[in-house]
Amino acid sequence: MEHIVLQTNFATSVYYDQDQKIRFDPPVYEQRYSAVLRLLELPCWKDSLKKIVEFGCAEMKFFRLMLTLPAVEQILEVDIDERLLNQCLHLVKPLLADYVVPRSKPFKVDVWRGDISVAHSCLEGTDVVIGIEIIEHLHAPVLEQVPANVFGYIKPKVALFSTPNSEYNVLFDGLLANGFRHDDHKFEWTRAQFERWANDICERYPAYRVKFFGIGPPPAGSEAIGHVSQLAVFVRQDVLDGFVEQQPPIKEEAHPEAPSTAQSETKPTNMAFCEEIGEVVLLSPPVDDTETKEASGSSVGPQSPGVPPPADLLAHDDIEDEPTVQGAYAPYNMDLYDGDDYDDGDVGDDYDDEVYDDIGDNLALVNIPEEQDPNERRNRRDSGNCEEEEDSYWIVGSWLFPVAQPDERSREQRLRDAADYQIRRLRYANDEFWDPESDQINIPLDVVHGCIVTEEVSIEELRELLLADGRYQIVDDVLRLAVEYSSDEDEVDYEFGGDGGSYEQDWPEAPKDEECKKEPALQIGKSLAEDDERWD
């Protein structure tokens, strides 16, 4: 993983304003975009990343930056909020500039309404999966299915996930009522918790390795709390093996101020939907079955003593009393139940039993329509935690970008045309290269060479090409060009009068209409009927 290095210049982007509130310049979201883009531009894989899927794309602000990647041929923008996607569709349509300077390779953008935790055929063949600040918006049952979809089904070459660092919250002047930075956040993790989640994925899917980066620096004196946002970069092992230099075995360094997570790996939590109570409930801690281990290439270990089998579904009333379930979410700072859904009133257990018995007896009487609007299927008003059906993906928009016609010129002709264009541009752009003593235009050859970006050419090859052309004179690597003057016939006098006269020239007055002079001023107030008769 030594080749995966993030180089940014945002070390001084954090400061305190006059009210002693922490501020970032550029904003943190721009720093996230820049960090992800810099990682995708690494020379070790930039030419092999052709299909990119961005989950939780929201307003699709990152789309135009991804277009700059040299090898990209298809981008899928996926979000569960179809209304927001329709509002922002114009941001991914081809611009006028895309027609003026078309792309050299075919490119297609697809906007999908979809769920990050659900597999779909449109995700096949993906090289990069991007999830910028999305996992903290997911409830536990949805989050638990994300690794299986991303690393078990899609299997990208590179996957990047970022999430807020909760340790940084002490520097903010106040959080929201839910205790987080955003009203839709379901949790916010420390660095140790995020690393535990990522390392657990690598254990379940050993074909991947992970490296961590920080985004948004802390102010001076607060380095111990880390960065405002944290980024995990997952890379498939065969991609690492294809690098020019073989990488040494991964050795993740723990933060000095945070406990090491190498010895405390947390296994995923098993969950199931109980039809009787209509809720997702936790099972006892999971014991990896043979199928899961065979798929991940790991061996099946013995079951821990004292742990009940996962098939035993705990009764609802006993879940909170179960010690293994009570601490299941502790490492991830997540709540088992929503406070809005379960009231802490003075209601006895007998009342709860009655309620759930009544629900179980009357389930058959509930009329569920066969077809429902997708938005009505949501059971939570949040960013995408709903009970998905098989057909949870549908296309919202798709565009093919214009492609330039194939260039049939030889390389020598392309270089000559590019050099001619740059020389003409530099010649007439300004007087920077004009020498009044010799009345010549002197353009250094290295300036012309630096302007040619469409072709890779050395300055020696460019010199030989221009000398062989016979139209240019090169002395000491300087192009000597004669000043071009227009002929007398082509000269145009742009003085105000058109004949070299003064700017204060008196222009002849326009002839006055005698009929208009005779019109009395009172006729302005004539009736509409009289006006019509007059003008007719």
Coordinates of C-alpha atoms in Angstrom, one line a residue:
M1 CA 0.0 0.0 0.0
E2 CA 3.0 2.3 -0.2
H3 CA 2.0 3.6 -3.6
I4 CA -1.3 4.9 -2.1
V5 CA -0.3 8.3 -0.9
L6 CA -2.5 11.4 -0.5
Q7 CA -0.9 14.7 -1.2
T8 CA -2.9 17.8 -0.3
N9 CA -2.1 21.4 0.7
F10 CA -4.9 21.9 3.2
A11 CA -2.7 22.0 6.3
T12 CA -3.6 25.7 7.0
S13 CA -7.2 25.5 5.8
V14 CA -8.6 25.6 9.4
Y15 CA -8.9 28.8 11.5
Y16 CA -11.0 30.5 14.1
D17 CA -13.0 33.5 13.1
Q18 CA -13.6 36.7 15.2
D19 CA -16.3 34.9 17.2
Q20 CA -13.9 32.1 18.0
K21 CA -15.9 29.6 15.8
I22 CA -13.9 27.1 13.8
R23 CA -13.9 27.6 10.0
F24 CA -12.5 25.9 7.0
D25 CA -11.2 27.5 3.8
P26 CA -11.8 25.8 1.4
P27 CA -14.9 24.1 2.9
V28 CA -14.5 20.5 4.2
Y29 CA -16.8 19.1 1.5
E30 CA -14.4 20.5 -1.2
Q31 CA -11.4 19.0 0.7
R32 CA -13.2 15.6 0.6
Y33 CA -13.8 15.9 -3.1
S34 CA -10.1 16.9 -3.7
A35 CA -8.8 14.0 -1.5
V36 CA -10.9 11.4 -3.4
L37 CA -10.0 12.8 -6.8
R38 CA -6.2 12.9 -5.9
L39 CA -6.4 9.3 -4.9
L40 CA -8.2 8.3 -8.1
E41 CA -5.5 10.1 -10.1
L42 CA -2.6 8.1 -8.7
P43 CA -0.4 6.8 -11.5
C44 CA -0.6 3.2 -10.3
W45 CA -4.2 2.8 -11.4
K46 CA -5.6 6.0 -13.1
D47 CA -5.5 4.4 -16.6
S48 CA -7.5 1.3 -15.5
L49 CA -10.5 3.0 -13.8
K50 CA -13.2 3.0 -16.4
K51 CA -16.5 2.5 -14.6
I52 CA -17.3 4.5 -11.4
V53 CA -20.3 4.2 -9.1
E54 CA -21.0 7.0 -6.6
F55 CA -23.5 6.0 -3.9
G56 CA -25.3 8.8 -2.1
C57 CA -24.5 11.2 -4.9
A58 CA -27.2 13.7 -3.7
E59 CA -26.7 16.9 -5.7
M60 CA -24.0 15.2 -7.9
K61 CA -21.4 18.0 -7.2
F62 CA -18.6 15.5 -7.5
F63 CA -19.6 14.5 -11.0
R64 CA -17.7 17.2 -13.0
L65 CA -14.5 16.4 -11.1
M66 CA -14.7 12.7 -12.0
L67 CA -15.0 13.7 -15.7
T68 CA -11.3 14.8 -15.5
L69 CA -10.1 11.2 -15.0
P70 CA -8.4 10.1 -18.2
A71 CA -9.8 6.6 -18.5
V72 CA -13.3 6.9 -17.2
E73 CA -16.0 5.7 -19.7
Q74 CA -19.1 5.4 -17.5
I75 CA -20.3 7.0 -14.3
L76 CA -23.3 5.8 -12.3
E77 CA -24.8 8.3 -9.9
V78 CA -26.9 6.4 -7.4
D79 CA -29.1 7.8 -4.6
I80 CA -32.3 6.7 -2.9
D81 CA -33.9 10.1 -3.0
E82 CA -35.5 10.2 -6.5
R83 CA -36.9 13.7 -5.9
L84 CA -33.5 15.1 -5.3
L85 CA -32.1 13.3 -8.3
N86 CA -34.7 14.8 -10.6
Q87 CA -34.0 18.3 -9.2
C88 CA -30.3 17.9 -10.0
L89 CA -30.4 16.1 -13.3
H90 CA -29.3 19.2 -15.2
L91 CA -25.9 19.0 -13.5
V92 CA -24.8 15.9 -15.3
K93 CA -26.1 16.8 -18.8
P94 CA -23.5 17.6 -21.5
L95 CA -22.5 21.3 -21.5
L96 CA -21.8 23.5 -24.5
A97 CA -18.1 23.0 -23.8
D98 CA -18.5 19.2 -24.2
Y99 CA -19.7 19.8 -27.7
V100 CA -17.0 22.4 -28.6
V101 CA -14.2 20.2 -27.3
P102 CA -15.7 16.6 -27.4
R103 CA -14.1 13.7 -25.5
S104 CA -11.7 11.4 -27.3
K105 CA -13.4 8.3 -25.8
P106 CA -17.1 7.3 -25.5
F107 CA -18.6 8.4 -22.2
K108 CA -21.9 7.7 -20.6
V109 CA -23.5 8.9 -17.4
D110 CA -26.5 7.0 -15.8
V111 CA -28.5 8.4 -12.9
W112 CA -30.2 5.6 -10.9
R113 CA -32.5 5.6 -8.0
G114 CA -31.1 2.8 -5.9
D115 CA -29.9 1.5 -2.6
I116 CA -26.3 1.0 -1.6
S117 CA -27.2 -2.2 0.3
V118 CA -29.0 -3.9 -2.6
A119 CA -27.3 -5.7 -5.6
H120 CA -28.3 -4.9 -9.1
S121 CA -27.0 -5.9 -12.6
C122 CA -26.2 -2.3 -13.4
L123 CA -23.4 -2.4 -10.8
E124 CA -21.5 -5.3 -12.5
G125 CA -18.1 -4.5 -13.9
T126 CA -17.5 -1.5 -11.6
D127 CA -13.9 -0.5 -11.1
V128 CA -14.5 2.1 -8.3
V129 CA -17.1 2.5 -5.6
I130 CA -17.3 5.9 -3.9
G131 CA -19.3 6.6 -0.7
I132 CA -18.6 10.1 0.5
E133 CA -20.3 10.7 3.9
I134 CA -23.1 8.1 3.4
I135 CA -22.7 5.3 5.9
E136 CA -23.5 7.5 8.9
H137 CA -27.0 8.0 7.3
L138 CA -27.8 4.3 7.4
H139 CA -29.6 2.3 10.1
A140 CA -27.8 -0.8 11.4
P141 CA -29.8 -3.4 9.3
V142 CA -29.0 -1.4 6.1
L143 CA -25.4 -0.7 7.0
E144 CA -24.8 -4.4 7.8
Q145 CA -25.8 -5.3 4.2
V146 CA -23.4 -2.8 2.5
P147 CA -20.2 -4.9 2.7
A148 CA -21.9 -7.9 1.1
N149 CA -23.1 -5.7 -1.8
V150 CA -19.9 -3.7 -2.3
F151 CA -17.2 -6.3 -1.6
G152 CA -19.2 -9.5 -2.2
Y153 CA -21.2 -8.7 -5.3
I154 CA -19.7 -5.6 -7.0
K155 CA -16.0 -6.5 -6.1
P156 CA -14.5 -3.2 -7.3
K157 CA -10.8 -2.6 -7.7
V158 CA -11.0 0.4 -5.4
A159 CA -13.6 1.5 -2.8
L160 CA -13.5 4.7 -0.9
F161 CA -15.7 5.5 2.1
S162 CA -15.6 8.6 4.3
T163 CA -17.4 9.4 7.5
P164 CA -17.2 12.1 10.2
N165 CA -14.8 11.8 13.0
S166 CA -16.8 12.2 16.2
E167 CA -13.6 13.1 18.2
Y168 CA -13.5 16.4 16.3
N169 CA -17.0 17.4 17.6
V170 CA -15.5 19.0 20.8
L171 CA -14.3 21.9 18.6
F172 CA -17.7 22.7 17.3
D173 CA -19.8 25.4 19.1
G174 CA -22.8 23.1 19.3
L175 CA -24.3 20.0 17.9
L176 CA -27.9 19.2 16.9
A177 CA -30.6 17.8 19.1
N178 CA -29.6 14.3 18.2
G179 CA -26.1 14.9 19.4
F180 CA -24.6 14.8 15.9
R181 CA -23.6 17.2 13.2
H182 CA -26.6 16.4 10.9
D183 CA -30.2 15.7 11.8
D184 CA -30.1 12.6 9.6
H185 CA -27.0 11.0 11.1
K186 CA -27.7 7.7 12.8
F187 CA -24.2 7.5 14.4
E188 CA -20.8 9.2 14.3
W189 CA -17.7 7.1 14.9
T190 CA -14.4 7.7 16.4
R191 CA -11.3 6.8 14.5
A192 CA -11.0 3.5 16.4
Q193 CA -14.6 2.5 15.6
F194 CA -14.2 3.4 11.9
E195 CA -11.0 1.4 11.7
R196 CA -12.7 -1.5 13.5
W197 CA -15.5 -1.5 10.9
A198 CA -13.1 -1.4 8.0
N199 CA -10.8 -4.0 9.3
D200 CA -13.7 -6.3 9.9
I201 CA -14.6 -6.0 6.3
C202 CA -11.1 -7.0 5.3
E203 CA -11.4 -10.1 7.5
R204 CA -14.7 -11.1 6.0
Y205 CA -13.4 -10.4 2.5
P206 CA -9.6 -11.1 2.6
A207 CA -9.2 -10.1 -1.1
Y208 CA -9.1 -6.5 0.1
R209 CA -6.7 -4.4 2.1
V210 CA -7.4 -1.0 3.6
K211 CA -5.6 2.2 4.3
F212 CA -6.8 5.3 6.3
F213 CA -6.5 9.0 5.7
G214 CA -7.7 12.2 7.4
I215 CA -9.5 15.0 5.7
G216 CA -9.9 18.5 7.2
P217 CA -6.9 19.2 9.6
P218 CA -7.3 20.2 13.3
P219 CA -6.1 23.6 14.5
A220 CA -2.7 24.0 16.1
G221 CA -2.6 22.4 19.5
S222 CA -5.5 20.0 18.9
E223 CA -3.7 17.4 16.8
A224 CA -4.7 14.6 19.2
I225 CA -8.3 14.6 18.1
G226 CA -7.5 13.9 14.4
H227 CA -9.1 15.3 11.3
V228 CA -12.7 16.4 10.9
S229 CA -13.5 13.6 8.5
Q230 CA -11.9 10.1 8.0
L231 CA -11.4 8.2 4.8
A232 CA -10.9 4.4 4.2
V233 CA -9.4 3.3 0.9
F234 CA -10.0 -0.4 0.1
V235 CA -7.9 -1.9 -2.6
R236 CA -8.3 -5.4 -4.1
Q237 CA -5.2 -7.6 -3.7
D238 CA -4.8 -8.4 -7.4
V239 CA -4.6 -4.6 -8.1
L240 CA -1.8 -4.3 -5.5
D241 CA 0.0 -7.2 -7.1
G242 CA -0.1 -5.5 -10.5
F243 CA 1.8 -2.5 -9.3
V244 CA 5.3 -2.0 -10.7
E245 CA 6.9 -2.7 -7.3
Q246 CA 5.6 -5.4 -5.0
Q247 CA 4.2 -4.0 -1.8
P248 CA 5.3 -5.3 1.6
P249 CA 2.7 -6.9 3.9
I250 CA 0.3 -4.4 5.3
K251 CA 1.0 -3.1 8.7
E252 CA -1.5 -0.6 9.8
E253 CA -0.3 2.0 12.3
A254 CA -2.7 2.8 15.1
H255 CA -3.1 6.5 16.2
P256 CA -0.9 7.2 19.2
E257 CA -3.8 8.7 21.0
A258 CA -6.3 6.0 20.1
P259 CA -6.3 2.4 21.2
S260 CA -5.1 -0.2 18.7
T261 CA -7.8 -2.1 17.0
A262 CA -5.6 -5.0 15.8
Q263 CA -6.5 -7.1 18.8
S264 CA -10.2 -6.1 19.2
E265 CA -12.0 -7.0 16.0
T266 CA -15.8 -6.9 16.2
K267 CA -17.9 -9.4 14.3
P268 CA -21.1 -8.3 12.4
T269 CA -24.4 -8.4 14.2
N270 CA -27.0 -10.9 13.1
M271 CA -30.5 -9.5 12.6
A272 CA -33.9 -10.8 11.5
F273 CA -37.4 -9.5 10.8
C274 CA -39.9 -10.8 13.2
E275 CA -43.3 -11.0 11.5
E276 CA -45.2 -11.2 14.7
I277 CA -44.1 -7.8 16.0
G278 CA -43.3 -6.2 12.7
E279 CA -39.8 -5.2 13.7
V280 CA -36.1 -6.0 13.0
V281 CA -34.7 -7.7 16.1
L282 CA -31.2 -8.8 17.0
L283 CA -30.2 -12.4 17.2
S284 CA -27.4 -13.7 19.5
P285 CA -23.9 -12.9 18.4
P286 CA -23.1 -14.6 15.0
V287 CA -21.1 -17.7 14.4
D288 CA -19.9 -17.7 10.8
D289 CA -21.5 -20.5 8.9
T290 CA -19.7 -22.7 6.4
E291 CA -21.1 -20.8 3.4
T292 CA -19.8 -17.5 4.6
K293 CA -16.4 -18.8 5.3
E294 CA -16.1 -20.6 2.0
A295 CA -17.0 -17.4 0.2
S296 CA -14.4 -15.4 2.1
G297 CA -11.7 -18.0 2.0
S298 CA -11.5 -18.3 5.8
S299 CA -11.7 -21.4 8.0
V300 CA -14.6 -22.1 10.2
G301 CA -13.7 -21.9 13.9
P302 CA -15.4 -23.6 16.8
Q303 CA -18.3 -21.9 18.4
S304 CA -17.6 -19.8 21.4
P305 CA -18.7 -21.4 24.7
G306 CA -21.7 -20.1 26.4
V307 CA -23.1 -18.4 23.2
P308 CA -26.6 -19.5 22.2
P309 CA -27.0 -20.6 18.6
P310 CA -28.0 -17.9 16.1
A311 CA -31.2 -19.7 15.1
D312 CA -32.7 -19.0 18.5
L313 CA -34.8 -15.9 18.1
L314 CA -35.0 -14.0 21.3
A315 CA -38.4 -12.8 22.5
H316 CA -38.8 -9.0 22.2
D317 CA -39.2 -8.5 26.0
D318 CA -35.9 -10.3 26.6
I319 CA -33.8 -8.4 24.1
E320 CA -32.7 -5.6 26.3
D321 CA -32.0 -8.0 29.2
E322 CA -29.7 -10.1 27.0
P323 CA -26.1 -9.1 28.0
T324 CA -24.6 -10.0 24.6
V325 CA -27.2 -8.0 22.7
Q326 CA -27.1 -5.1 25.1
G327 CA -23.4 -4.4 24.2
A328 CA -23.7 -5.3 20.5
Y329 CA -23.9 -1.7 19.4
A330 CA -21.5 -0.3 22.0
P331 CA -18.4 -0.5 19.8
Y332 CA -20.2 1.4 17.0
N333 CA -21.9 4.0 19.2
M334 CA -25.4 3.1 17.9
D335 CA -28.7 2.7 19.6
L336 CA -30.8 -0.5 19.5
Y337 CA -34.1 1.3 19.5
D338 CA -35.3 4.7 18.4
G339 CA -36.4 6.9 21.3
D340 CA -39.3 8.1 19.1
D341 CA -40.6 4.6 18.6
Y342 CA -40.5 3.4 22.2
D343 CA -41.8 5.5 25.0
D344 CA -40.4 5.3 28.5
G345 CA -43.7 5.7 30.2
D346 CA -45.0 3.9 33.3
V347 CA -46.5 1.0 31.4
G348 CA -46.2 -2.5 32.7
D349 CA -45.0 -5.6 30.9
D350 CA -48.5 -7.0 30.8
Y351 CA -49.6 -4.1 28.7
D352 CA -46.8 -4.8 26.2
D353 CA -47.7 -8.5 26.0
E354 CA -51.3 -7.5 25.3
V355 CA -50.3 -5.1 22.5
Y356 CA -48.1 -7.5 20.8
D357 CA -50.6 -10.3 21.1
D358 CA -53.2 -8.1 19.5
I359 CA -50.9 -7.3 16.7
G360 CA -50.1 -10.9 16.1
D361 CA -53.8 -11.9 16.1
N362 CA -54.8 -9.1 13.7
L363 CA -52.0 -9.3 11.1
A364 CA -54.2 -11.3 8.7
L365 CA -56.8 -8.5 8.8
V366 CA -54.4 -5.8 7.5
N367 CA -55.1 -4.9 3.9
I368 CA -51.8 -4.3 2.1
P369 CA -52.2 -3.1 -1.5
E370 CA -50.4 -5.0 -4.2
E371 CA -48.8 -2.0 -5.8
Q372 CA -47.5 1.0 -3.9
D373 CA -45.7 4.1 -4.8
P374 CA -41.9 3.6 -4.1
N375 CA -41.9 6.7 -1.8
E376 CA -44.8 5.3 0.2
R377 CA -42.9 2.1 1.0
R378 CA -40.5 4.0 3.2
N379 CA -41.0 3.3 6.9
R380 CA -38.6 6.1 8.1
R381 CA -38.3 9.7 7.0
D382 CA -34.6 9.7 6.5
S383 CA -31.9 9.3 3.8
G384 CA -32.6 5.8 2.6
N385 CA -33.5 3.2 5.3
C386 CA -36.5 1.4 4.1
E387 CA -37.6 -2.1 3.3
E388 CA -36.5 -2.6 -0.2
E389 CA -38.0 -4.9 -2.7
E390 CA -36.2 -6.8 -5.5
D391 CA -37.0 -4.0 -8.0
S392 CA -35.3 -1.3 -5.9
Y393 CA -33.4 0.2 -8.8
W394 CA -34.8 2.2 -11.7
I395 CA -33.2 4.6 -14.2
V396 CA -33.8 8.3 -13.7
G397 CA -31.7 9.7 -16.5
S398 CA -29.0 8.7 -19.0
W399 CA -26.8 10.7 -21.4
L400 CA -24.1 9.9 -24.0
F401 CA -21.5 12.6 -24.2
P402 CA -20.3 13.8 -27.6
V403 CA -17.2 12.1 -29.0
A404 CA -14.6 13.6 -31.3
Q405 CA -14.2 12.0 -34.8
P406 CA -11.2 9.7 -35.0
D407 CA -8.0 11.7 -35.9
E408 CA -6.4 10.1 -39.0
R409 CA -3.5 12.4 -39.1
S410 CA 0.0 11.1 -38.6
R411 CA 1.8 11.9 -35.4
E412 CA 4.2 14.2 -37.2
Q413 CA 1.3 16.1 -38.8
R414 CA -0.5 16.4 -35.4
L415 CA 2.7 17.9 -33.8
R416 CA 3.2 20.3 -36.7
D417 CA -0.4 21.5 -36.5
A418 CA -0.2 21.9 -32.7
A419 CA 3.1 23.9 -33.0
D420 CA 1.6 26.1 -35.7
Y421 CA -1.4 26.9 -33.6
Q422 CA 0.6 27.8 -30.5
I423 CA 3.1 29.9 -32.5
R424 CA 0.2 31.9 -34.0
R425 CA -1.5 32.3 -30.6
L426 CA 1.7 33.5 -29.0
R427 CA 2.5 35.8 -31.9
Y428 CA -0.7 37.8 -31.8
A429 CA -1.7 37.4 -28.1
N430 CA 0.3 40.4 -26.9
D431 CA 3.6 42.4 -27.4
E432 CA 5.5 40.3 -24.8
F433 CA 7.7 38.7 -27.4
W434 CA 8.2 41.8 -29.7
D435 CA 11.7 43.3 -29.9
P436 CA 11.4 46.9 -31.0
E437 CA 15.1 47.2 -31.8
S438 CA 15.1 44.4 -34.4
D439 CA 11.4 44.8 -35.2
Q440 CA 11.0 41.0 -34.8
I441 CA 9.0 38.6 -32.6
N442 CA 11.2 36.3 -30.6
I443 CA 9.5 33.4 -29.0
P444 CA 11.6 31.0 -26.9
L445 CA 11.2 27.4 -28.1
D446 CA 10.6 26.1 -24.6
V447 CA 7.5 28.3 -24.3
V448 CA 6.1 26.7 -27.5
H449 CA 7.0 23.3 -26.1
G450 CA 5.2 24.0 -22.8
C451 CA 2.0 24.9 -24.6
I452 CA 1.7 21.7 -26.5
V453 CA -0.3 19.4 -24.2
T454 CA -2.1 17.2 -26.7
E455 CA 1.1 15.3 -27.7
E456 CA 4.1 14.1 -25.7
V457 CA 7.1 15.5 -27.5
S458 CA 10.7 16.4 -26.5
I459 CA 12.1 19.8 -27.2
E460 CA 14.7 18.3 -29.4
E461 CA 12.1 16.6 -31.6
L462 CA 10.1 19.8 -31.8
R463 CA 13.2 21.8 -32.9
E464 CA 13.9 19.3 -35.7
L465 CA 10.3 19.3 -36.8
L466 CA 10.2 23.1 -37.1
L467 CA 13.6 23.4 -38.9
A468 CA 12.5 20.7 -41.4
D469 CA 9.3 22.7 -42.1
G470 CA 11.4 25.5 -43.6
R471 CA 9.1 28.3 -42.5
Y472 CA 10.7 29.1 -39.1
Q473 CA 14.1 30.4 -38.2
I474 CA 15.5 29.2 -34.9
V475 CA 18.6 30.8 -33.3
D476 CA 19.7 29.7 -29.9
D477 CA 16.4 28.0 -29.3
V478 CA 14.5 31.2 -30.0
L479 CA 12.0 31.4 -32.9
R480 CA 12.7 34.6 -35.0
L481 CA 9.5 35.8 -36.7
A482 CA 9.1 38.9 -38.8
V483 CA 6.4 41.4 -37.8
E484 CA 3.5 41.3 -40.3
Y485 CA 2.0 44.5 -41.4
S486 CA -1.2 45.0 -43.4
S487 CA -1.1 46.7 -46.8
D488 CA -2.3 50.3 -47.4
E489 CA -5.3 49.0 -49.2
D490 CA -6.4 47.0 -46.2
E491 CA -5.9 49.9 -43.7
V492 CA -9.1 51.1 -42.1
D493 CA -9.5 54.4 -40.4
Y494 CA -11.4 53.9 -37.2
E495 CA -11.6 57.6 -36.2
F496 CA -15.0 58.7 -35.0
G497 CA -15.9 60.6 -38.1
G498 CA -14.7 57.9 -40.5
D499 CA -12.5 60.3 -42.4
G500 CA -9.9 61.2 -39.9
G501 CA -11.9 64.1 -38.5
S502 CA -12.1 65.2 -34.9
Y503 CA -14.2 63.5 -32.2
E504 CA -16.0 66.8 -31.8
Q505 CA -17.2 66.8 -35.4
D506 CA -20.7 68.3 -35.8
W507 CA -23.1 65.9 -37.4
P508 CA -25.8 67.2 -39.7
E509 CA -29.2 67.4 -38.1
A510 CA -31.8 64.9 -39.2
P511 CA -34.5 66.3 -41.5
K512 CA -37.6 67.3 -39.6
D513 CA -41.0 66.0 -40.7
E514 CA -43.2 69.0 -41.4
E515 CA -46.3 66.9 -40.8
C516 CA -45.2 66.0 -37.3
K517 CA -44.7 69.7 -36.5
K518 CA -48.3 70.4 -37.3
E519 CA -49.6 67.7 -35.0
P520 CA -51.0 69.5 -31.9
A521 CA -50.0 68.2 -28.6
L522 CA -53.6 67.7 -27.5
Q523 CA -53.9 64.8 -29.9
I524 CA -51.9 62.6 -27.5
G525 CA -55.1 62.3 -25.4
K526 CA -57.4 61.2 -28.2
S527 CA -59.7 58.2 -27.7
L528 CA -58.8 54.7 -28.7
A529 CA -61.3 54.7 -31.5
E530 CA -59.9 57.9 -33.0
D531 CA -56.4 56.5 -32.7
D532 CA -57.4 53.3 -34.6
E533 CA -59.1 55.4 -37.3
R534 CA -56.0 57.7 -37.6
W535 CA -53.5 54.9 -37.9
D536 CA -55.7 52.8 -40.2

